[in-house]
């Protein structure tokens, strides 16, 4: 199937131009979200009562990025494409 010009969009995170399929993010940002998700998930499994602020301070991830990762994981869960489940603190 040939791609149309209308299939090109800017990534919601980094602004890069990419061919949109189902997500609003380019492949590099999807990978970043997945890697950061795993890092946060593992941290929260070891420290289940930590807050977003704790995750930010302990892991050195900007607070806005922690919030983006949570939103991203929820979007993926809604679309049925994640195999990771929810963050432990959200179960």
XYZ file of N, CA, C and O in Angstrom:
364
model
N 0.846 -1.178 0.000
C 0.000 0.000 0.000
C 0.892 1.242 0.000
O 1.789 1.374 0.814
N 0.631 2.142 -0.885
C 1.435 3.358 -0.984
C 1.037 4.336 0.112
O -0.131 4.471 0.460
N 2.028 4.991 0.661
C 1.781 5.993 1.704
C 1.384 7.310 1.062
O 1.921 7.712 0.047
N 0.457 7.985 1.695
C 0.038 9.299 1.234
C 0.771 10.355 2.047
O 1.227 10.103 3.153
N 0.844 11.536 1.502
C 1.466 12.650 2.210
C 0.730 12.914 3.523
O 1.330 13.295 4.514
N -0.572 12.630 3.558
C -1.364 12.853 4.764
C -0.920 11.942 5.906
O -1.234 12.190 7.055
N -0.174 10.875 5.598
C 0.298 9.961 6.625
C 1.512 10.505 7.365
O 1.946 9.921 8.349
N 2.075 11.610 6.901
C 3.231 12.212 7.565
C 2.770 13.136 8.682
O 1.872 13.945 8.494
N 3.382 12.975 9.836
C 3.062 13.842 10.977
C 4.334 14.112 11.756
O 5.340 13.449 11.582
N 4.235 15.090 12.646
C 5.341 15.373 13.553
C 5.110 14.609 14.844
O 3.988 14.552 15.353
N 6.175 14.050 15.383
C 6.136 13.310 16.640
C 5.685 14.244 17.761
O 6.156 15.383 17.856
N 4.796 13.761 18.613
C 4.304 14.577 19.738
C 5.391 14.878 20.755
O 5.314 15.861 21.471
N 6.422 14.031 20.831
C 7.467 14.241 21.831
C 8.622 15.075 21.297
O 9.029 16.038 21.908
N 9.184 14.683 20.147
C 10.408 15.331 19.674
C 10.201 16.235 18.460
O 11.088 17.001 18.103
N 9.052 16.121 17.816
C 8.763 16.956 16.665
C 9.277 16.422 15.336
O 9.077 17.045 14.297
N 9.940 15.268 15.347
C 10.473 14.691 14.106
C 9.334 14.297 13.165
O 8.265 13.871 13.605
N 9.572 14.435 11.886
C 8.609 14.026 10.875
C 8.684 12.514 10.713
O 9.767 11.941 10.620
N 7.527 11.842 10.721
C 7.507 10.382 10.571
C 6.208 9.969 9.903
O 5.267 10.748 9.803
N 6.174 8.726 9.424
C 4.959 8.174 8.819
C 4.102 7.627 9.946
O 4.478 6.679 10.631
N 2.945 8.231 10.131
C 2.064 7.828 11.225
C 1.295 6.579 10.841
O 0.740 6.477 9.765
N 1.297 5.644 11.765
C 0.467 4.458 11.599
C -0.619 4.502 12.664
O -1.690 4.997 12.424
N -0.308 4.042 13.874
C -1.307 4.069 14.941
C -0.938 5.005 16.074
O -1.782 5.415 16.836
N 0.334 5.327 16.213
C 0.791 6.106 17.349
C 1.152 7.522 16.904
O 1.423 7.764 15.740
N 1.196 8.424 17.861
C 1.547 9.817 17.582
C 3.023 10.090 17.819
O 3.426 11.248 17.960
N 3.839 9.030 17.902
C 5.252 9.165 18.221
C 6.108 8.449 17.171
O 5.710 7.417 16.641
N 7.303 8.996 16.925
C 8.241 8.361 15.999
C 8.838 7.110 16.657
O 8.713 6.911 17.872
N 9.504 6.290 15.868
C 10.066 5.038 16.375
C 11.101 5.274 17.475
O 11.158 4.519 18.453
N 11.914 6.321 17.344
C 12.917 6.615 18.377
C 12.253 6.956 19.709
O 12.711 6.515 20.767
N 11.190 7.725 19.671
C 10.506 8.096 20.911
C 9.753 6.910 21.505
O 9.708 6.760 22.727
N 9.177 6.073 20.665
C 8.531 4.855 21.182
C 9.562 4.018 21.928
O 9.299 3.539 23.034
N 10.758 3.874 21.363
C 11.815 3.105 22.034
C 12.218 3.773 23.353
O 12.397 3.100 24.364
N 12.335 5.109 23.337
C 12.674 5.838 24.566
C 11.608 5.610 25.632
O 11.927 5.354 26.790
N 10.324 5.706 25.224
C 9.238 5.472 26.170
C 9.317 4.066 26.752
O 9.163 3.874 27.962
N 9.554 3.080 25.907
C 9.605 1.694 26.380
C 10.777 1.488 27.334
O 10.621 0.862 28.393
N 11.947 2.006 27.001
C 13.126 1.873 27.871
C 12.908 2.583 29.205
O 13.227 2.044 30.268
N 12.345 3.776 29.148
C 12.099 4.546 30.365
C 10.998 3.904 31.197
O 11.075 3.855 32.425
N 9.998 3.359 30.528
C 8.924 2.636 31.216
C 9.499 1.483 32.032
O 9.164 1.317 33.207
N 10.365 0.691 31.421
C 10.963 -0.459 32.111
C 11.774 0.022 33.316
O 11.696 -0.568 34.401
N 12.524 1.086 33.151
C 13.314 1.642 34.244
C 12.415 2.074 35.412
O 12.657 1.715 36.572
N 11.342 2.794 35.102
C 10.414 3.256 36.135
C 9.681 2.066 36.756
O 9.532 1.992 37.981
N 9.218 1.150 35.932
C 8.505 -0.030 36.433
C 9.359 -0.816 37.413
O 8.903 -1.182 38.501
N 10.606 -1.055 37.047
C 11.499 -1.814 37.923
C 11.751 -1.072 39.231
O 11.780 -1.681 40.305
N 11.916 0.241 39.144
C 12.120 1.045 40.354
C 10.895 0.949 41.270
O 11.025 0.753 42.483
N 9.688 1.075 40.681
C 8.473 1.035 41.494
C 8.195 -0.351 42.064
O 7.587 -0.467 43.126
N 8.642 -1.370 41.397
C 8.497 -2.718 41.957
C 9.361 -2.883 43.201
O 8.978 -3.564 44.140
N 10.513 -2.262 43.192
C 11.411 -2.331 44.347
C 10.996 -1.348 45.438
O 11.308 -1.549 46.608
N 10.317 -0.267 45.055
C 9.909 0.795 45.988
C 8.444 1.147 45.718
O 8.152 2.224 45.187
N 7.514 0.280 46.069
C 6.111 0.452 45.657
C 5.398 1.688 46.203
O 4.403 2.112 45.647
N 5.884 2.300 47.241
C 5.186 3.449 47.818
C 5.774 4.784 47.384
O 5.438 5.832 47.929
N 6.614 4.787 46.395
C 7.244 6.020 45.921
C 6.260 6.834 45.087
O 5.371 6.309 44.434
N 6.458 8.139 45.099
C 5.618 9.065 44.334
C 6.305 9.411 43.015
O 7.468 9.041 42.778
N 5.592 10.163 42.174
C 6.200 10.635 40.931
C 7.431 11.481 41.232
O 8.437 11.409 40.532
N 7.335 12.297 42.264
C 8.462 13.139 42.644
C 9.668 12.279 43.022
O 10.797 12.582 42.645
N 9.447 11.191 43.763
C 10.532 10.281 44.144
C 11.180 9.659 42.904
O 12.399 9.567 42.814
N 10.350 9.235 41.954
C 10.867 8.645 40.715
C 11.748 9.668 40.007
O 12.865 9.363 39.576
N 11.265 10.878 39.912
C 12.007 11.971 39.279
C 13.360 12.190 39.969
O 14.399 12.237 39.325
N 13.348 12.318 41.275
C 14.571 12.614 42.019
C 15.548 11.436 42.022
O 16.754 11.625 41.836
N 15.054 10.237 42.237
C 15.918 9.057 42.352
C 16.504 8.611 41.007
O 17.645 8.159 40.951
N 15.712 8.701 39.948
C 16.164 8.208 38.646
C 16.712 9.310 37.744
O 17.277 9.024 36.694
N 16.504 10.565 38.152
C 17.016 11.670 37.341
C 16.239 11.899 36.054
O 16.753 12.492 35.109
N 14.997 11.445 36.036
C 14.141 11.630 34.865
C 13.296 12.873 35.121
O 12.687 12.996 36.183
N 13.262 13.821 34.180
C 12.432 15.010 34.379
C 10.989 14.627 34.714
O 10.444 13.655 34.171
N 10.383 15.374 35.624
C 9.023 15.080 36.064
C 8.056 15.021 34.890
O 7.207 14.125 34.816
N 8.205 15.940 33.958
C 7.315 15.935 32.786
C 7.491 14.661 31.969
O 6.529 14.136 31.414
N 8.715 14.135 31.906
C 8.966 12.892 31.171
C 8.340 11.697 31.890
O 7.815 10.792 31.238
N 8.389 11.687 33.224
C 7.741 10.608 33.986
C 6.247 10.614 33.675
O 5.647 9.562 33.406
N 5.641 11.797 33.656
C 4.219 11.907 33.350
C 3.928 11.470 31.920
O 2.922 10.807 31.660
N 4.812 11.823 30.978
C 4.632 11.398 29.585
C 4.688 9.880 29.474
O 3.913 9.291 28.723
N 5.604 9.247 30.187
C 5.737 7.792 30.126
C 4.472 7.134 30.664
O 3.981 6.157 30.093
N 3.917 7.668 31.735
C 2.679 7.110 32.283
C 1.542 7.256 31.282
O 0.811 6.294 31.018
N 1.412 8.436 30.680
C 0.369 8.635 29.667
C 0.581 7.695 28.481
O -0.367 7.105 27.963
N 1.843 7.559 28.050
C 2.160 6.682 26.926
C 1.758 5.249 27.244
O 1.154 4.567 26.421
N 2.092 4.780 28.452
C 1.759 3.398 28.812
C 0.252 3.202 28.864
O -0.257 2.151 28.476
N -0.479 4.220 29.307
C -1.938 4.127 29.331
C -2.508 4.105 27.922
O -3.441 3.363 27.631
N -1.938 4.907 27.017
C -2.385 4.916 25.619
C -2.150 3.548 24.986
O -3.001 3.027 24.275
N -0.982 2.978 25.246
C -0.669 1.668 24.676
C -1.580 0.599 25.262
O -2.012 -0.299 24.564
N -1.879 0.703 26.545
C -2.761 -0.270 27.172
C -4.155 -0.184 26.575
O -4.786 -1.197 26.312
N -4.637 1.036 26.351
C -5.956 1.222 25.757
C -6.014 0.649 24.353
O -7.026 0.108 23.942
N -4.912 0.727 23.617
C -4.899 0.204 22.257
C -4.628 -1.297 22.240
O -4.657 -1.921 21.192
N -4.315 -1.875 23.424
C -4.091 -3.307 23.516
C -2.749 -3.757 22.989
O -2.545 -4.928 22.714
N -1.786 -2.833 22.873
C -0.513 -3.189 22.255
C 0.615 -3.369 23.260
O 1.734 -3.610 22.878
N 0.377 -3.247 24.543
C 1.464 -3.380 25.503
C 1.429 -4.751 26.170
O 0.376 -5.277 26.446
N 2.589 -5.290 26.397
C 2.689 -6.539 27.115
C 3.225 -6.323 28.507
O 3.493 -7.261 29.232
N 3.382 -5.056 28.899
C 4.038 -4.748 30.166
C 3.073 -4.607 31.332
O 3.472 -4.694 32.469
N 1.802 -4.342 31.072
C 0.873 -4.115 32.170
C 0.995 -2.699 32.706
O 1.697 -1.874 32.157
N 0.312 -2.449 33.792
C 0.310 -1.119 34.385
C 1.463 -0.970 35.361
O 2.043 -1.936 35.810
N 1.750 0.282 35.688
C 2.759 0.527 36.711
C 2.279 -0.101 38.010
O 1.090 -0.071 38.310
N 3.179 -0.653 38.803
C 2.773 -1.308 40.049
C 1.968 -0.401 40.962
O 1.044 -0.850 41.623
N 2.278 0.876 40.994
C 1.557 1.788 41.883
C 0.150 2.084 41.393
O -0.645 2.658 42.105
N -0.175 1.690 40.156
C -1.500 1.950 39.610
C -2.403 0.722 39.651
O -3.519 0.769 39.229
N -1.902 -0.388 40.151
C -2.704 -1.624 40.173
C -3.651 -1.638 41.320
O -3.472 -1.025 42.309
